Short mmCIF file of C-alpha atoms in Angstrom, two decimals:
data_model
loop_
_atom_site.label_atom_id
_atom_site.label_comp_id
_atom_site.label_asym_id
_atom_site.label_seq_id
_atom_site.Cartn_x
_atom_site.Cartn_y
_atom_site.Cartn_z
CA UNK A 1 51.52 1.86 92.25
CA UNK A 2 48.78 0.16 90.58
CA UNK A 3 49.00 -0.70 86.93
CA UNK A 4 46.20 0.83 84.95
CA UNK A 5 43.84 -1.69 83.60
CA UNK A 6 44.20 -2.25 79.91
CA UNK A 7 40.90 -2.12 78.20
CA UNK A 8 40.29 -4.86 75.69
CA UNK A 9 41.06 -3.90 72.16
CA UNK A 10 38.10 -2.52 70.32
CA UNK A 11 36.90 -4.63 67.44
CA UNK A 12 38.24 -3.45 64.11
CA UNK A 13 36.04 -1.01 62.35
CA UNK A 14 34.75 -2.45 59.10
CA UNK A 15 34.98 0.18 56.40
CA UNK A 16 32.18 -0.41 53.97
CA UNK A 17 32.80 0.61 50.45
CA UNK A 18 30.46 3.08 48.90
CA UNK A 19 27.53 1.40 47.28
CA UNK A 20 28.14 0.85 43.59
CA UNK A 21 25.99 2.30 40.85
CA UNK A 22 23.27 -0.29 40.40
CA UNK A 23 22.90 -1.49 36.86
CA UNK A 24 19.69 -0.51 35.17
CA UNK A 25 17.59 -2.90 33.14
CA UNK A 26 18.59 -3.94 29.66
CA UNK A 27 15.74 -2.04 28.00
CA UNK A 28 16.55 1.11 29.95
CA UNK A 29 20.19 0.91 28.89
CA UNK A 30 19.25 0.43 25.25
CA UNK A 31 16.77 3.30 25.40
CA UNK A 32 19.24 5.72 26.99
CA UNK A 33 22.08 4.80 24.65
CA UNK A 34 19.90 4.89 21.54
CA UNK A 35 18.47 8.25 22.61
CA UNK A 36 22.00 9.60 23.00
CA UNK A 37 22.92 8.60 19.44
CA UNK A 38 19.65 9.84 17.94
CA UNK A 39 19.93 13.22 19.67
CA UNK A 40 23.49 13.62 18.43
CA UNK A 41 22.30 12.90 14.89
CA UNK A 42 19.31 15.27 15.06
CA UNK A 43 21.39 18.06 16.58
CA UNK A 44 23.86 17.83 13.71
CA UNK A 45 21.70 19.79 11.30
CA UNK A 46 24.09 19.54 8.36
CA UNK A 47 24.32 15.75 8.60
CA UNK A 48 20.55 15.49 9.07
CA UNK A 49 19.90 17.60 5.98
CA UNK A 50 22.43 15.65 3.92
CA UNK A 51 20.99 12.25 4.83
CA UNK A 52 17.45 13.37 4.04
CA UNK A 53 18.26 15.15 0.78
CA UNK A 54 20.64 12.58 -0.72
CA UNK A 55 18.00 9.85 -1.31
CA UNK A 56 15.62 12.46 -2.73
CA UNK A 57 18.20 13.38 -5.36
CA UNK A 58 18.54 9.73 -6.34
CA UNK A 59 14.76 9.34 -6.52
CA UNK A 60 14.35 12.42 -8.70
CA UNK A 61 17.20 11.52 -11.04
CA UNK A 62 16.11 7.92 -11.50
CA UNK A 63 12.40 8.68 -11.88
CA UNK A 64 12.56 11.81 -14.00
CA UNK A 65 15.71 11.33 -16.06
CA UNK A 66 15.96 7.58 -16.52
CA UNK A 67 12.20 7.16 -16.35
CA UNK A 68 11.77 9.42 -19.37
CA UNK A 69 14.25 7.31 -21.35
CA UNK A 70 12.92 3.91 -20.32
CA UNK A 71 11.04 1.79 -22.80
CA UNK A 72 7.54 0.97 -21.46
CA UNK A 73 7.70 -2.38 -23.29
CA UNK A 74 10.44 -3.49 -20.90
CA UNK A 75 8.22 -3.07 -17.86
CA UNK A 76 5.10 -4.92 -16.69
CA UNK A 77 1.94 -3.71 -18.44
CA UNK A 78 0.04 -1.00 -16.64
CA UNK A 79 2.84 -0.24 -14.17
CA UNK A 80 4.27 3.27 -14.23
CA UNK A 81 8.03 3.51 -13.88
CA UNK A 82 7.80 5.46 -10.62
CA UNK A 83 5.64 2.68 -9.13
CA UNK A 84 8.15 0.07 -10.29
CA UNK A 85 11.09 2.14 -9.05
CA UNK A 86 9.92 3.10 -5.56
CA UNK A 87 10.49 -0.26 -3.80
CA UNK A 88 13.99 -0.44 -5.29
CA UNK A 89 14.79 3.09 -4.12
CA UNK A 90 13.55 2.26 -0.62
CA UNK A 91 15.79 -0.80 -0.36
CA UNK A 92 18.90 0.75 -1.89
CA UNK A 93 18.61 3.94 0.18
CA UNK A 94 18.15 2.04 3.42
CA UNK A 95 20.97 -0.44 2.89
CA UNK A 96 23.29 2.33 1.71
CA UNK A 97 22.70 4.29 4.91
CA UNK A 98 23.22 1.17 7.01
CA UNK A 99 26.83 0.89 5.87
CA UNK A 100 27.75 3.86 8.07
CA UNK A 101 27.02 1.95 11.29
CA UNK A 102 30.48 0.39 11.49
CA UNK A 103 32.22 3.71 10.97
CA UNK A 104 30.21 5.47 13.69
CA UNK A 105 30.91 2.62 16.12
CA UNK A 106 34.65 2.95 15.48
CA UNK A 107 34.39 6.72 15.94
CA UNK A 108 33.04 6.12 19.45
CA UNK A 109 35.84 3.63 20.08
CA UNK A 110 38.50 6.17 19.14
CA UNK A 111 37.09 9.17 21.02
CA UNK A 112 36.93 7.27 24.31
CA UNK A 113 33.16 6.99 24.69
CA UNK A 114 33.19 3.19 24.69
CA UNK A 115 36.04 3.10 27.19
CA UNK A 116 33.85 5.04 29.59
CA UNK A 117 30.96 2.71 28.91
CA UNK A 118 33.14 -0.28 29.78
CA UNK A 119 33.77 1.20 33.23
CA UNK A 120 30.04 1.39 33.92
CA UNK A 121 27.59 -1.40 34.81
CA UNK A 122 26.37 -1.55 31.22
CA UNK A 123 25.96 -4.67 29.18
CA UNK A 124 28.16 -3.95 26.19
CA UNK A 125 25.75 -5.74 23.88
CA UNK A 126 23.28 -2.96 24.74
CA UNK A 127 25.65 -0.52 23.05
CA UNK A 128 25.40 -2.48 19.81
CA UNK A 129 21.63 -2.83 19.98
CA UNK A 130 21.28 0.90 20.65
CA UNK A 131 23.52 1.73 17.71
CA UNK A 132 21.48 -0.53 15.42
CA UNK A 133 18.23 1.13 16.56
CA UNK A 134 19.77 4.55 15.97
CA UNK A 135 20.34 3.62 12.33
CA UNK A 136 16.87 2.18 12.00
CA UNK A 137 15.45 5.54 13.10
CA UNK A 138 17.63 7.33 10.54
CA UNK A 139 16.49 5.00 7.79
CA UNK A 140 12.84 5.31 8.83
CA UNK A 141 13.09 9.10 8.50
CA UNK A 142 14.59 8.74 5.03
CA UNK A 143 11.89 6.31 3.95
CA UNK A 144 9.17 8.64 5.21
CA UNK A 145 10.58 11.53 3.16
CA UNK A 146 10.92 9.33 0.08
CA UNK A 147 7.35 8.05 0.35
CA UNK A 148 5.92 11.53 0.89
CA UNK A 149 7.80 12.89 -2.11
CA UNK A 150 6.85 10.00 -4.38
CA UNK A 151 3.19 9.99 -3.40
CA UNK A 152 2.59 13.74 -3.23
CA UNK A 153 4.87 15.12 -5.92
CA UNK A 154 5.66 12.33 -8.39
CA UNK A 155 2.18 10.84 -8.84
CA UNK A 156 3.19 7.45 -7.45
CA UNK A 157 0.22 5.15 -6.81
CA UNK A 158 1.29 1.52 -6.26
CA UNK A 159 -1.55 -0.96 -6.61
CA UNK A 160 -0.85 -2.42 -3.18
CA UNK A 161 -2.03 0.80 -1.59
CA UNK A 162 -1.14 1.94 1.91
CA UNK A 163 -1.04 -1.60 3.28
CA UNK A 164 1.29 -2.82 0.55
CA UNK A 165 3.65 0.12 1.07
CA UNK A 166 3.58 -0.39 4.84
CA UNK A 167 4.59 -4.05 4.47
CA UNK A 168 7.29 -3.08 1.96
CA UNK A 169 8.67 -0.53 4.45
CA UNK A 170 8.67 -3.10 7.26
CA UNK A 171 10.51 -5.56 5.04
CA UNK A 172 12.99 -2.82 4.13
CA UNK A 173 13.63 -2.00 7.79
CA UNK A 174 14.13 -5.67 8.64
CA UNK A 175 16.67 -6.14 5.87
CA UNK A 176 18.35 -2.88 6.85
CA UNK A 177 18.69 -4.05 10.45
CA UNK A 178 20.61 -7.10 9.24
CA UNK A 179 22.91 -4.92 7.11
CA UNK A 180 23.49 -2.58 10.06
CA UNK A 181 24.54 -5.51 12.22
CA UNK A 182 26.77 -6.76 9.43
CA UNK A 183 28.69 -3.50 9.39
CA UNK A 184 28.77 -3.39 13.19
CA UNK A 185 30.43 -6.80 13.00
CA UNK A 186 32.93 -5.52 10.44
CA UNK A 187 33.75 -2.54 12.63
CA UNK A 188 34.08 -4.69 15.75
CA UNK A 189 36.58 -7.03 14.10
CA UNK A 190 38.51 -4.75 11.74
CA UNK A 191 38.69 -1.70 14.03
CA UNK A 192 39.88 0.57 11.25
CA UNK A 193 37.62 3.45 10.21
CA UNK A 194 39.16 3.96 6.78
CA UNK A 195 38.86 0.30 5.85
CA UNK A 196 35.28 -0.02 7.08
CA UNK A 197 34.29 3.23 5.35
CA UNK A 198 35.78 1.94 2.10
CA UNK A 199 34.04 -1.43 2.28
CA UNK A 200 30.56 0.17 2.31
CA UNK A 201 30.54 1.76 -1.15
CA UNK A 202 32.66 -1.04 -2.59
CA UNK A 203 30.10 -3.63 -1.50
CA UNK A 204 26.86 -1.71 -2.04
CA UNK A 205 27.53 -0.04 -5.40
CA UNK A 206 27.66 -3.26 -7.47
CA UNK A 207 24.90 -4.86 -5.38
CA UNK A 208 22.67 -1.85 -6.04
CA UNK A 209 23.09 -1.51 -9.80
CA UNK A 210 23.56 -5.19 -10.64
CA UNK A 211 20.08 -6.00 -9.37
CA UNK A 212 16.42 -5.52 -10.25
CA UNK A 213 16.24 -2.28 -8.26
CA UNK A 214 15.99 0.05 -11.26
CA UNK A 215 15.18 -2.11 -14.29
CA UNK A 216 13.91 -5.65 -14.91
CA UNK A 217 16.67 -8.22 -15.07
CA UNK A 218 15.81 -9.31 -18.61
CA UNK A 219 16.89 -5.95 -20.09
CA UNK A 220 20.41 -6.26 -18.65
CA UNK A 221 23.32 -7.70 -20.68
CA UNK A 222 23.64 -11.47 -20.44
CA UNK A 223 26.60 -11.55 -18.07
CA UNK A 224 24.98 -8.92 -15.83
CA UNK A 225 21.76 -10.92 -15.72
CA UNK A 226 23.73 -13.79 -14.23
CA UNK A 227 25.17 -11.47 -11.56
CA UNK A 228 21.78 -9.90 -10.81
CA UNK A 229 20.12 -13.30 -10.37
CA UNK A 230 22.79 -14.27 -7.85
CA UNK A 231 22.56 -10.91 -6.08
CA UNK A 232 20.74 -11.21 -2.71
CA UNK A 233 19.53 -7.62 -3.03
CA UNK A 234 17.51 -8.65 -6.10
CA UNK A 235 15.42 -11.06 -4.03
CA UNK A 236 14.76 -8.45 -1.37
CA UNK A 237 13.77 -5.82 -3.95
CA UNK A 238 11.53 -8.30 -5.75
CA UNK A 239 9.79 -9.20 -2.49
CA UNK A 240 9.17 -5.54 -1.59
CA UNK A 241 8.00 -4.81 -5.14
CA UNK A 242 5.53 -7.69 -5.17
CA UNK A 243 4.00 -6.46 -1.93
CA UNK A 244 3.87 -2.81 -3.00
CA UNK A 245 2.42 -3.56 -6.44
CA UNK A 246 0.02 -6.25 -5.21
CA UNK A 247 1.57 -8.94 -7.37
CA UNK A 248 1.33 -12.64 -6.47
CA UNK A 249 3.79 -13.19 -3.65
CA UNK A 250 4.80 -16.77 -4.31
CA UNK A 251 7.71 -17.62 -2.04
CA UNK A 252 9.55 -14.34 -2.54
CA UNK A 253 8.62 -12.65 0.74
CA UNK A 254 9.13 -15.79 2.82
CA UNK A 255 12.49 -16.42 1.17
CA UNK A 256 13.61 -12.84 1.76
CA UNK A 257 12.53 -12.88 5.40
CA UNK A 258 14.07 -16.30 6.05
CA UNK A 259 17.39 -15.43 4.43
CA UNK A 260 17.50 -12.09 6.26
CA UNK A 261 16.77 -13.75 9.60
CA UNK A 262 19.54 -16.29 9.06
CA UNK A 263 21.98 -13.51 8.14
CA UNK A 264 20.88 -11.46 11.16
CA UNK A 265 21.59 -14.29 13.60
CA UNK A 266 25.08 -14.78 12.18
CA UNK A 267 26.11 -11.12 12.10
CA UNK A 268 24.70 -10.39 15.58
CA UNK A 269 26.79 -13.23 16.98
CA UNK A 270 29.90 -12.00 15.16
CA UNK A 271 29.33 -8.38 16.19
CA UNK A 272 28.96 -9.24 19.89
CA UNK A 273 32.00 -11.53 19.85
CA UNK A 274 34.14 -8.94 18.10
CA UNK A 275 32.93 -6.08 20.27
CA UNK A 276 33.62 -7.90 23.53
CA UNK A 277 37.30 -8.29 22.69
CA UNK A 278 39.63 -6.14 24.77
CA UNK A 279 41.48 -3.34 22.93
CA UNK A 280 44.71 -5.32 23.23
CA UNK A 281 43.22 -8.08 21.14
CA UNK A 282 43.41 -5.79 18.10
#
């Protein structure tokens, strides 16, 4: 009886894993993520209406109520109060809206969206950039409504014309971007919605009213003048006002842009470092 020949063992079959989802480019990721946030904001009609109407109420109250009580001698000659006020309203509205960026980031952390993002081939810094662009779009919409209302309904005619207003808006958006990143950094490190939501009004309310946003500094009480002169928002408002009203710029715009750029670099670094921590890091 012959022994059947034993065939040589077949080589092991190599099981190839399914191809992974290739990562898209950084710009594509930012565009998709920012579009997601913007669509969610636009589709929330109540929130959209609230964020567009709220700055209009402030503009109308400040220009019509306080403007009627203001003493023209306290303001630069030949400058209507609405023209003086508009740059301040643009800055304060934009920076006030920017404080919500940290809260919305933490909302995504708590509802599990960011956990799903971490399981995808997405650069997590793209999430932060997209969130910051989402808030820039929100602010740009608010500024457009404010400008249209002031120019068409409130007889606002700044001497700087369309070019001056355009530069003032760009400066406002740049400063706002830095503030957005600052609150993204706060949210990334604190990771507590209630605390971050409370810091916004607590920080912005005194910065807004203890500044040159609504009245010249020299009409404030002595101790408040000292605070307003040390207030960084004063320098930003003054820079936007000089551009919008076609006043001599001096070093105001360069100082505002330089200080904002320095702040932006710091808060972007802090936001990315804090965001990249694992949940267990607290």
